[in-house]
Tab-separated table of C-alpha atoms and ligand atoms in Angstrom:
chain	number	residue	atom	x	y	z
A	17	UNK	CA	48.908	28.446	12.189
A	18	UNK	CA	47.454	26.108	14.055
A	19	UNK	CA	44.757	23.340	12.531
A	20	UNK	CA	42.777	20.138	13.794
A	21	UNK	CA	43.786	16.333	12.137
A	22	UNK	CA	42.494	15.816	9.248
A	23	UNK	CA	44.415	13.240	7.498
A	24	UNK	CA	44.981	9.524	7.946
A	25	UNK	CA	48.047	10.075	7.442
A	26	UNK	CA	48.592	12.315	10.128
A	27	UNK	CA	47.042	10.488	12.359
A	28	UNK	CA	49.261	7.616	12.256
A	29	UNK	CA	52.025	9.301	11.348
A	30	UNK	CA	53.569	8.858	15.356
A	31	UNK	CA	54.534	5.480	16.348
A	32	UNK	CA	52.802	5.865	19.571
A	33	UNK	CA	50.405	8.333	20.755
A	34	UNK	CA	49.889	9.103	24.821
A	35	UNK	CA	46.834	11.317	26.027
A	36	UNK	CA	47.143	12.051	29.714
A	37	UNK	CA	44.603	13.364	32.415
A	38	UNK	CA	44.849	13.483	35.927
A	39	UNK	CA	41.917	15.267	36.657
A	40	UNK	CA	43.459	15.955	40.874
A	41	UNK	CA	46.380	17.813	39.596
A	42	UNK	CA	44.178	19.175	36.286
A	43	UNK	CA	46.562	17.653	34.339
A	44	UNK	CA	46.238	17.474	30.140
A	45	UNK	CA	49.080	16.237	28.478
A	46	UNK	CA	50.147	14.284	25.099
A	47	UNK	CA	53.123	12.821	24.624
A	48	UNK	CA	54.037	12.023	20.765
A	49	UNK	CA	56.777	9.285	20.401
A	50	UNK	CA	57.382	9.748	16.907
A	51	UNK	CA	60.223	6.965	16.169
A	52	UNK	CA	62.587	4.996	18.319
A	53	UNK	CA	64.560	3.015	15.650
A	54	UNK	CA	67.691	5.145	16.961
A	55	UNK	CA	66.702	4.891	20.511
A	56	UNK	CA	64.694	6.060	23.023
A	57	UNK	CA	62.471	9.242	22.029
A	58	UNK	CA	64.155	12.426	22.992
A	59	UNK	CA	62.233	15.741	23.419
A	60	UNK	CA	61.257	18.321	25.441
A	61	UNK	CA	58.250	18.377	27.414
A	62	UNK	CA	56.073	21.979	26.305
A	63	UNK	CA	53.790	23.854	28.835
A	64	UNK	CA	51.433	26.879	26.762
A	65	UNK	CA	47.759	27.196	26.035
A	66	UNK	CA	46.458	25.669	23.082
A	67	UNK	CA	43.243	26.803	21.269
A	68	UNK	CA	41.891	23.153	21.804
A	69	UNK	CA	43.615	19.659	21.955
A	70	UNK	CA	43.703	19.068	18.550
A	71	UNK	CA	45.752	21.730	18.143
A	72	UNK	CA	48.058	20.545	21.111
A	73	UNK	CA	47.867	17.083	19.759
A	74	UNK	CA	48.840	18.665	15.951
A	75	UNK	CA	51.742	21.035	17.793
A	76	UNK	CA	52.862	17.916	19.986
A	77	UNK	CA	53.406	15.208	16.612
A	78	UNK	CA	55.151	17.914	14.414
A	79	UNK	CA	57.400	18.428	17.037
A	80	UNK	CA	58.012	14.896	17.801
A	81	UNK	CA	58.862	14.016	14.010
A	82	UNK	CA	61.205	17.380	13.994
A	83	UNK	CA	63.175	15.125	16.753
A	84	UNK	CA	63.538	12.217	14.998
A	85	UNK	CA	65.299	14.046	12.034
A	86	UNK	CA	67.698	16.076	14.870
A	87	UNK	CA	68.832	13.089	17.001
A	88	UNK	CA	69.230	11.495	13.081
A	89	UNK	CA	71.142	14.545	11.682
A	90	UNK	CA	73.275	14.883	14.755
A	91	UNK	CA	74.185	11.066	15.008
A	92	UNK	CA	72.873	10.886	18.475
A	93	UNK	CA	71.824	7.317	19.507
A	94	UNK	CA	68.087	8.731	20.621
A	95	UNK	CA	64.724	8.693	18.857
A	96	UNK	CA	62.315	11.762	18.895
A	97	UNK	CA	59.595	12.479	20.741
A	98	UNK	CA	57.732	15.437	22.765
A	99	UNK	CA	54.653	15.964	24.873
A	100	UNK	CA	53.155	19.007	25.699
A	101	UNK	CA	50.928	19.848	29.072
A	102	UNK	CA	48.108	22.085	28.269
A	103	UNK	CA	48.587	25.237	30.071
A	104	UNK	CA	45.108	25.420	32.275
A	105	UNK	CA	46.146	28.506	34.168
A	106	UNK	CA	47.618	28.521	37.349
A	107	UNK	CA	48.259	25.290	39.477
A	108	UNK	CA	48.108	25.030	43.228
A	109	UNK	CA	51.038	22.816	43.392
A	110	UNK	CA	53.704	22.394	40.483
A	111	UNK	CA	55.700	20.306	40.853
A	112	UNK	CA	52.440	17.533	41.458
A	113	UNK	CA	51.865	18.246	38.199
A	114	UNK	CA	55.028	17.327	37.154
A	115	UNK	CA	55.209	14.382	39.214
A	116	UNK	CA	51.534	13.614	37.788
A	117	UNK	CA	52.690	13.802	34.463
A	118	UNK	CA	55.804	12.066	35.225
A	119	UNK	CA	53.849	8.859	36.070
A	120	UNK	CA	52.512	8.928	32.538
A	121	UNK	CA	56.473	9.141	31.029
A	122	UNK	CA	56.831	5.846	33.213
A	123	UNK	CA	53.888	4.144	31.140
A	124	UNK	CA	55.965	4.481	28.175
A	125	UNK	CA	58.303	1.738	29.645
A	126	UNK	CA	61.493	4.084	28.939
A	127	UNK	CA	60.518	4.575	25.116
A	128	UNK	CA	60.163	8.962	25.897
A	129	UNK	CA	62.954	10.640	27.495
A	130	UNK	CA	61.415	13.750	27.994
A	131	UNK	CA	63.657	17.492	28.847
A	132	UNK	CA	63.297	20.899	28.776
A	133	UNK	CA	60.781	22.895	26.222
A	134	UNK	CA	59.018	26.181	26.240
A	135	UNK	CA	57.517	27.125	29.235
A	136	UNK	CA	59.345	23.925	31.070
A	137	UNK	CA	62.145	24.412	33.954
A	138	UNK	CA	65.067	22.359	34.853
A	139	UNK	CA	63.005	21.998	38.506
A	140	UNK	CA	60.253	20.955	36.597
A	141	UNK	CA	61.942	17.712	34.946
A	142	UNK	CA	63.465	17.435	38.478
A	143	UNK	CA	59.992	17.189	39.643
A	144	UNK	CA	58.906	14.586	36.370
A	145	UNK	CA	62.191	12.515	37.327
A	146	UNK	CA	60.757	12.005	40.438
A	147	UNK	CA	58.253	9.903	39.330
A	148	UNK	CA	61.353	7.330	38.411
A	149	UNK	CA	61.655	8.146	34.869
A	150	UNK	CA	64.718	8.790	33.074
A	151	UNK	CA	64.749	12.531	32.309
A	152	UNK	CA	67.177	14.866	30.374
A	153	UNK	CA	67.972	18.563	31.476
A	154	UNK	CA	66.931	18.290	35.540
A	155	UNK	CA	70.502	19.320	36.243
A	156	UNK	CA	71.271	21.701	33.305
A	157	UNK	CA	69.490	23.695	30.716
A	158	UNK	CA	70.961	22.974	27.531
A	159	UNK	CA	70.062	26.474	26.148
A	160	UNK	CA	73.619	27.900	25.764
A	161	UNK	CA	75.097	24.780	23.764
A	162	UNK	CA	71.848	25.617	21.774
A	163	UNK	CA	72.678	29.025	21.118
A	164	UNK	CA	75.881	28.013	20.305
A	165	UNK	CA	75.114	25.362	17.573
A	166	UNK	CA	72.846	28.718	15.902
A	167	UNK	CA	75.856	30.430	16.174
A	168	UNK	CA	77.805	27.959	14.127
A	169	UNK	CA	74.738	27.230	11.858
A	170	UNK	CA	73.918	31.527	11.162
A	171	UNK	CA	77.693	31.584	10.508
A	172	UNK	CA	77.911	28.940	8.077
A	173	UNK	CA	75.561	30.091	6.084
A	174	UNK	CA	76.628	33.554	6.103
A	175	UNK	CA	79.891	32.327	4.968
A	176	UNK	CA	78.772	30.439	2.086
A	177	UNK	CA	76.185	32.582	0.816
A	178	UNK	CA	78.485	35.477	0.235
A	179	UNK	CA	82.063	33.412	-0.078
A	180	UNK	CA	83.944	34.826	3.000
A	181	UNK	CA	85.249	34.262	6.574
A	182	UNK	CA	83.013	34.796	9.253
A	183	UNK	CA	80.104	37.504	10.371
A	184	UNK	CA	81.441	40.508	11.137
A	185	UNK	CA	79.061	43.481	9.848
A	186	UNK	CA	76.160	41.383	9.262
A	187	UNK	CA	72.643	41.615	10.449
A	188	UNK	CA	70.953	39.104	12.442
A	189	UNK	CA	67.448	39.646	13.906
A	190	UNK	CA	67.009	38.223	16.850
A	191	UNK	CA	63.127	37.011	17.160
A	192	UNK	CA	62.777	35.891	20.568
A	193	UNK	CA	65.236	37.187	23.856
A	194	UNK	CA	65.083	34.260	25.737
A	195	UNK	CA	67.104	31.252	26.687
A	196	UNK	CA	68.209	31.030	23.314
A	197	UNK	CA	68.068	34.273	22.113
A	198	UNK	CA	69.758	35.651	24.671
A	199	UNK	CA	72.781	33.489	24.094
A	200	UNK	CA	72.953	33.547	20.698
A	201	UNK	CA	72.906	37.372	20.314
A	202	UNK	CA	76.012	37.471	22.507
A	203	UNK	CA	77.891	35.092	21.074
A	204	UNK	CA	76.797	37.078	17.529
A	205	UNK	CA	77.610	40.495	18.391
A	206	UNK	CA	80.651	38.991	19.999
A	207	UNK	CA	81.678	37.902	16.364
A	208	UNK	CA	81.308	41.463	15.027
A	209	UNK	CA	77.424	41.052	13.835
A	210	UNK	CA	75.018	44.167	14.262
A	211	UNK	CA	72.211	42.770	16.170
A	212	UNK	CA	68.331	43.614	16.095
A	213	UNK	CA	66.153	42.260	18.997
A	214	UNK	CA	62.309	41.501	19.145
A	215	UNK	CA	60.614	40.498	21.631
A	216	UNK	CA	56.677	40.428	22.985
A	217	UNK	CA	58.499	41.165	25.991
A	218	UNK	CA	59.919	44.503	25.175
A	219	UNK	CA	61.836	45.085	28.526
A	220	UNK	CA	63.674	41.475	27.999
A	221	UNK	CA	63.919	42.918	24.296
A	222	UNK	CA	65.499	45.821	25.556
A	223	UNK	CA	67.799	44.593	27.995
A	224	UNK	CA	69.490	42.134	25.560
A	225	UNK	CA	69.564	44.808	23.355
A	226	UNK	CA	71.454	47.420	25.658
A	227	UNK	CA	73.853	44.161	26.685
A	228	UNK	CA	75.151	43.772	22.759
A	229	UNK	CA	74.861	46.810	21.622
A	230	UNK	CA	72.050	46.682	19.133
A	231	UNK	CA	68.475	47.902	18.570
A	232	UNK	CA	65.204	46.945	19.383
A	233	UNK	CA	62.641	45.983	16.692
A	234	UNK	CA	58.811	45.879	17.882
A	235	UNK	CA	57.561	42.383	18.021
A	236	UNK	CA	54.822	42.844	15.372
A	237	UNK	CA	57.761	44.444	12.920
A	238	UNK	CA	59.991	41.450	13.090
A	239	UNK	CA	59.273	39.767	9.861
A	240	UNK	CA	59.552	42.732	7.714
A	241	UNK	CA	62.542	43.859	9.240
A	242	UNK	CA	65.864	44.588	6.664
A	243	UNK	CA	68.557	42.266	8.016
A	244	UNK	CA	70.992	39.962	6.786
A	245	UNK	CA	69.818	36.545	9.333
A	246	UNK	CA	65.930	36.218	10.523
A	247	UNK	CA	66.931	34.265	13.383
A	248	UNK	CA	63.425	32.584	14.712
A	249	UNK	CA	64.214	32.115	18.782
A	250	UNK	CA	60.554	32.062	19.556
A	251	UNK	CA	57.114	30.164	18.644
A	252	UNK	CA	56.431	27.830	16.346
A	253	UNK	CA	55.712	28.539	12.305
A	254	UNK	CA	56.826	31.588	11.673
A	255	UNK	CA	57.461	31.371	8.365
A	256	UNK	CA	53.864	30.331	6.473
A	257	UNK	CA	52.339	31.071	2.793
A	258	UNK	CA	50.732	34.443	4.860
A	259	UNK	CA	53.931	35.666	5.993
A	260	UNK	CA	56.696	34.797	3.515
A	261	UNK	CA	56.226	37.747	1.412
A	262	UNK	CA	56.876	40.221	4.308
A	263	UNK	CA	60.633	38.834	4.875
A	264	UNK	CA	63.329	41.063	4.595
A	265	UNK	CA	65.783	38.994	4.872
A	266	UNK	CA	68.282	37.117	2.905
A	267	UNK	CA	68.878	33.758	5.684
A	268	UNK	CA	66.707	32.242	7.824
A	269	UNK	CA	68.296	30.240	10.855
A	270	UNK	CA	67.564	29.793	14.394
A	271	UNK	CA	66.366	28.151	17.169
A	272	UNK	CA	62.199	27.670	17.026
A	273	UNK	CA	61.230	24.189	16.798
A	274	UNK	CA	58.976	23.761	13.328
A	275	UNK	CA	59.726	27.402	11.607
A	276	UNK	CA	58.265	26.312	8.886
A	277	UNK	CA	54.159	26.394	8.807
A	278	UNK	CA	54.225	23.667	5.796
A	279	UNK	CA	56.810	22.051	3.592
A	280	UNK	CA	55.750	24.326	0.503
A	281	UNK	CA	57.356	27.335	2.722
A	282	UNK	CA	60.879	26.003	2.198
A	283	UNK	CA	60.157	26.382	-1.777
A	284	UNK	CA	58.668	29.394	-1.284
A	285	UNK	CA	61.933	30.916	0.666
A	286	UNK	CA	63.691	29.764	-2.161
A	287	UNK	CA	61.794	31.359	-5.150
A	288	UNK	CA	62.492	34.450	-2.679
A	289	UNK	CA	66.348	34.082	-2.856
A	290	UNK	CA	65.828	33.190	1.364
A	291	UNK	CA	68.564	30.273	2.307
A	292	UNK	CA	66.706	28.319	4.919
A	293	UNK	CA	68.623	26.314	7.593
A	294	UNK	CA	65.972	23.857	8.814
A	295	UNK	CA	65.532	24.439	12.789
A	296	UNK	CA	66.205	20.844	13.471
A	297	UNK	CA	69.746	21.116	12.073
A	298	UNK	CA	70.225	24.711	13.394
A	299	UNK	CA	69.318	23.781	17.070
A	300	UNK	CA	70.713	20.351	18.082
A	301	UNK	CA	73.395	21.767	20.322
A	302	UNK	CA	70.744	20.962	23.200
A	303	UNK	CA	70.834	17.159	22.561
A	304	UNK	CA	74.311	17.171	21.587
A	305	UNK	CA	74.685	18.275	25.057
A	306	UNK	CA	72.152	16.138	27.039
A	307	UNK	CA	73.977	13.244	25.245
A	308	UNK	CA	77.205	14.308	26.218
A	309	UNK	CA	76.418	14.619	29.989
A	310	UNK	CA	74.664	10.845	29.471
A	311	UNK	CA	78.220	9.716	28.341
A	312	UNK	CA	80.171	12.140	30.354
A	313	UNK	CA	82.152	13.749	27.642
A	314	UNK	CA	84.485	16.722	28.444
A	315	UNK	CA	83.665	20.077	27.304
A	316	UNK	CA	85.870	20.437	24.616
A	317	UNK	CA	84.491	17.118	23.539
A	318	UNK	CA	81.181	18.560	23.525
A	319	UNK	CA	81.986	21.978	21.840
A	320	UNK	CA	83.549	20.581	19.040
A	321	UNK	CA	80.253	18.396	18.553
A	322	UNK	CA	78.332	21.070	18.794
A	323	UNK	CA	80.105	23.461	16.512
A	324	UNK	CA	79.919	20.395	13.777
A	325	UNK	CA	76.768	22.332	13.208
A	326	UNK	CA	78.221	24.619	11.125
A	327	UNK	CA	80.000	22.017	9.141
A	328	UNK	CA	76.853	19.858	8.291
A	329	UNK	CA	75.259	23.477	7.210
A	330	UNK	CA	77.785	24.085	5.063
A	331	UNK	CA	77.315	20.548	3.304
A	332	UNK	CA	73.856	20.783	3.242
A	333	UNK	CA	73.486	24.321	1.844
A	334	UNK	CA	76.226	23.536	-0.783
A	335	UNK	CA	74.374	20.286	-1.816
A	336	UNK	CA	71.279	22.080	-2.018
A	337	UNK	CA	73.102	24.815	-4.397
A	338	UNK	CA	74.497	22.253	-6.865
A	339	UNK	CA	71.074	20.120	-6.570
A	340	UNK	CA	68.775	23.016	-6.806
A	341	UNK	CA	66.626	21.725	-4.426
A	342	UNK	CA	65.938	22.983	-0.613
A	343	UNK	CA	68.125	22.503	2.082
A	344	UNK	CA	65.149	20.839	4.126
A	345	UNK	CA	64.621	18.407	1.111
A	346	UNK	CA	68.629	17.108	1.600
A	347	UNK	CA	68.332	17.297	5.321
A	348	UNK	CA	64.792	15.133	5.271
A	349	UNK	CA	66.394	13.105	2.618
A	350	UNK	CA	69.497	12.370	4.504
A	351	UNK	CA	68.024	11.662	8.258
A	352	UNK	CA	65.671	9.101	5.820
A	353	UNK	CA	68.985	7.195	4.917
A	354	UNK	CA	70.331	7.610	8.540
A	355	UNK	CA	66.519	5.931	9.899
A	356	UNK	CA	66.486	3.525	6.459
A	357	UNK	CA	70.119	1.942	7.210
A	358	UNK	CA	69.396	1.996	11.364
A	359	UNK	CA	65.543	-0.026	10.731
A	360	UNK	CA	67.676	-3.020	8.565
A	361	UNK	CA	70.005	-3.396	11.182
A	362	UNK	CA	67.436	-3.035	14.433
A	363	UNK	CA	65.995	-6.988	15.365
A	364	UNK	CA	62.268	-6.503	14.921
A	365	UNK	CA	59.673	-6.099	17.868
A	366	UNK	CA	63.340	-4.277	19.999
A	367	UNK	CA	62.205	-0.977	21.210
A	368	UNK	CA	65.011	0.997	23.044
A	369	UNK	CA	64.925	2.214	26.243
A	370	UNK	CA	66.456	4.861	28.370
A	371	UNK	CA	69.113	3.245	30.247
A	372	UNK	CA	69.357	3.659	34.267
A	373	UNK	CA	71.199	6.403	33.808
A	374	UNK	CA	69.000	8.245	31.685
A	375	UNK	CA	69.316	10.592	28.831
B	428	NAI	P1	62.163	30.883	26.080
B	428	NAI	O1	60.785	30.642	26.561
B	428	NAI	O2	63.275	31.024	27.061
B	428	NAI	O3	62.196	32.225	25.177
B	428	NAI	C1	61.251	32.534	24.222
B	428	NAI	C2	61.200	34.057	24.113
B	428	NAI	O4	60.372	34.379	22.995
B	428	NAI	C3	60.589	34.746	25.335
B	428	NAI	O5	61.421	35.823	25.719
B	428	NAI	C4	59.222	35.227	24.834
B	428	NAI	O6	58.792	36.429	25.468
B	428	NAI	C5	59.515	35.452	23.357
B	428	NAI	N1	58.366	35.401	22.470
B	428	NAI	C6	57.264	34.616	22.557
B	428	NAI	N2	56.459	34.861	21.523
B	428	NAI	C7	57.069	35.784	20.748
B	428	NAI	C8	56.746	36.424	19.545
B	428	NAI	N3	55.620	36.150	18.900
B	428	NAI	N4	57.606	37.336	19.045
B	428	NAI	C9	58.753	37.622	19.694
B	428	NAI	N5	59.124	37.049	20.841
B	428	NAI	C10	58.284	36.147	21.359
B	428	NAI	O7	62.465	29.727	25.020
B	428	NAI	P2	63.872	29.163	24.552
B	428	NAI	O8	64.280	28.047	25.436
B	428	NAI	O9	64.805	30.294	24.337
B	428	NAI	O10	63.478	28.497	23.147
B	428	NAI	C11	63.200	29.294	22.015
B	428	NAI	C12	62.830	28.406	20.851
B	428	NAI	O11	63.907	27.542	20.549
B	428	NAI	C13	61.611	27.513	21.099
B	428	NAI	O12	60.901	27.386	19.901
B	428	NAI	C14	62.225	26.194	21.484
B	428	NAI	O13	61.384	25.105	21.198
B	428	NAI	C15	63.436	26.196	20.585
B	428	NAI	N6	64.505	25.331	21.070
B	428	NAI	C16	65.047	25.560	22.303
B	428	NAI	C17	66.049	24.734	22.770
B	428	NAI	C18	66.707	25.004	24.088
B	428	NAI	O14	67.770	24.404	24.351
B	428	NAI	N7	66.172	25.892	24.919
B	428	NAI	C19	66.524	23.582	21.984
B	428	NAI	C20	65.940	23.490	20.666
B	428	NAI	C21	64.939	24.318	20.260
């Protein structure tokens, strides 16, 4: 579902707003710097077609916000932001048009630390770096310490849904077999969990599929597939008012940025008996990551962050059970506090930047 502005309060919803164009490299990009009262924005940079730039400015602030509530949730010292680069069809030279772009990230004065997205490379925020910007994810791509927060998250609420220890015999759907998915439905069928793949790519669907032992579902039948977890690895608003009836499932977790088409979907989960992990809880074992290279933590350091995912899932689920509201109302409730307590304490007119070292 994708729709123009319409609302004032849309509109100025970001803190700032960035349209780019660099019409020798046919660049279009927007960057969306939602809130830096943590720190500098984090987000990933997004490359994909868009039916029009409203839609890629709508796509680029929603995301933007959803990283302010991560970096929140996961007590990372970062802000949220995200840009997205329309997707024109193919470019003569790449990595210009990273380079191109990256010049607009250095407007921004340090304020958006941009990384990896959909339809971004590590090469790519090599190339953006190059512009002398701080960048995130131009050695490394987060994507496994991604998965592996999902892991912890699908887990969690597996285990507290049905009172017992660990996955083993459950279904998880797999939407998506990419970075994420891929990753995830390893380290799932690793725990014992029956896995179903789907994929608009049916070879990659099949291939992860054949690697863990599990089935393929067509992509078109993923919704309405029976299965335990609905694990969203994929696009954008999945779950929406047209789609929630078709679910099969009893959990949905996973890794897609914005799951949710509107609030109202999160109530209507519920008054389906669905548990919804919100995605920006689920999947901050990326910036848990890129903030652990930043401060060069070990990697035992870092996994125990990242598996805190399943610990703040548990709290929030449980707190949503004896409040009897959503787990997405806690979670926005709770990164509110986090942002509330941070604003009193920040010296007006301070915006953070990346440091030299970047993100
Ligand atoms: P990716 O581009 O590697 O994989 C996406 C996969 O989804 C591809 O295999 C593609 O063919 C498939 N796909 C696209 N449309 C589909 C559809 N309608 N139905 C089924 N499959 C479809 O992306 P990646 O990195 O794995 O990310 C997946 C999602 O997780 C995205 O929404 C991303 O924003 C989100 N995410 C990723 C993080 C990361 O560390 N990579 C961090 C946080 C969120």
């Amino acid at each position: 579902m994708e729709r123009a502005l319409t609302h004032d309060e849309e509109t100025w919803a970001s803190e700032q707003l960035v349209l780019c164009r660099d019409e020798r490299h046919g660049l279009r990009a927007v960057i969306a710097i939602d809130d830096t009262t943590l720190g500098p924005g984090l987000g990933g940079v997004r490359r994909r077609a868009y039916a029009d730039d409203a839609a890629a400015i709508f796509e680029c602030r929603r995301l933007a916000a959803a990283m302010t509530r991560k970096n929140a949730l996961a007590e990372l010292p970062y802000g949220g932001a995200k840009a997205v680069i329309l997707d024109g069809g193919p470019v003569a030279d790449r990595a210009a048009l990273m380079r191109s772009f990256g010049r607009f990230v250095a407007r921004t004065g340090g304020a958006y630390v941009p990384g990896v997205d959909m339809g971004t490379t590590t090469a790519d925020l090599a190339a953006i770096g190059a512009a002398g910007v701080a960048v995130s994810c131009a050695q490394e791509d987060p994507s496994p310490w991604t998965a592996l927060g999902v892991a912890a998250a699908i887990v969690a609420a597996v285990e507290q849904l049905d009172g017992r220890d660990g996955i083993d015999g459950a279904t998880v759907l797999v939407q998506g077999a990419g970075h994420v998915g891929d990753a995830l439905a390893r380290d799932l069928a690793a725990r014992g969990a029956r896995l179903l793949v789907a994929d608009v790519d049916a070879a990659r669907a099949q291939a992860l599929a054949a690697a863990v032992g599990g089935a393929v579902v067509p992509a078109e039948e993923a919704l309405g597939t029976p299965c335990d977890v609905l694990a969203p690895c994929a696009v954008a608003r999945v779950v929406s008012a047209a789609t929630v009836d078709r679910l099969a499932c009893r959990v949905v977790a996973g890794a897609a940025n914005d799951t949710l088409a509107t609030r109202a979907d999160a109530e209507r989960l519920a008054a389906r008996g669905i548990a919804y992990v919100p995605d920006f809880v689920a999947n901050a074992g990326g910036v848990v990551q890129i903030d652990a290279l930043a401060r060069g933590r070990d990697e035992a350091r870092l996994r125990a962050d990242v598996l805190a995912i399943g610990a703040r899932v548990r709290g929030l689920l449980e707190e949503a059970a004896a409040s009897g509201e959503t787990a997405l109302t806690v979670a926005e409730r709770r990164a509110a506090g986090i942002l509330a307590a941070a604003r009193e304490r920040r010296p007006e007119g301070r915006t953070p930047t990346a440091t030299a070292a970047g993100a």
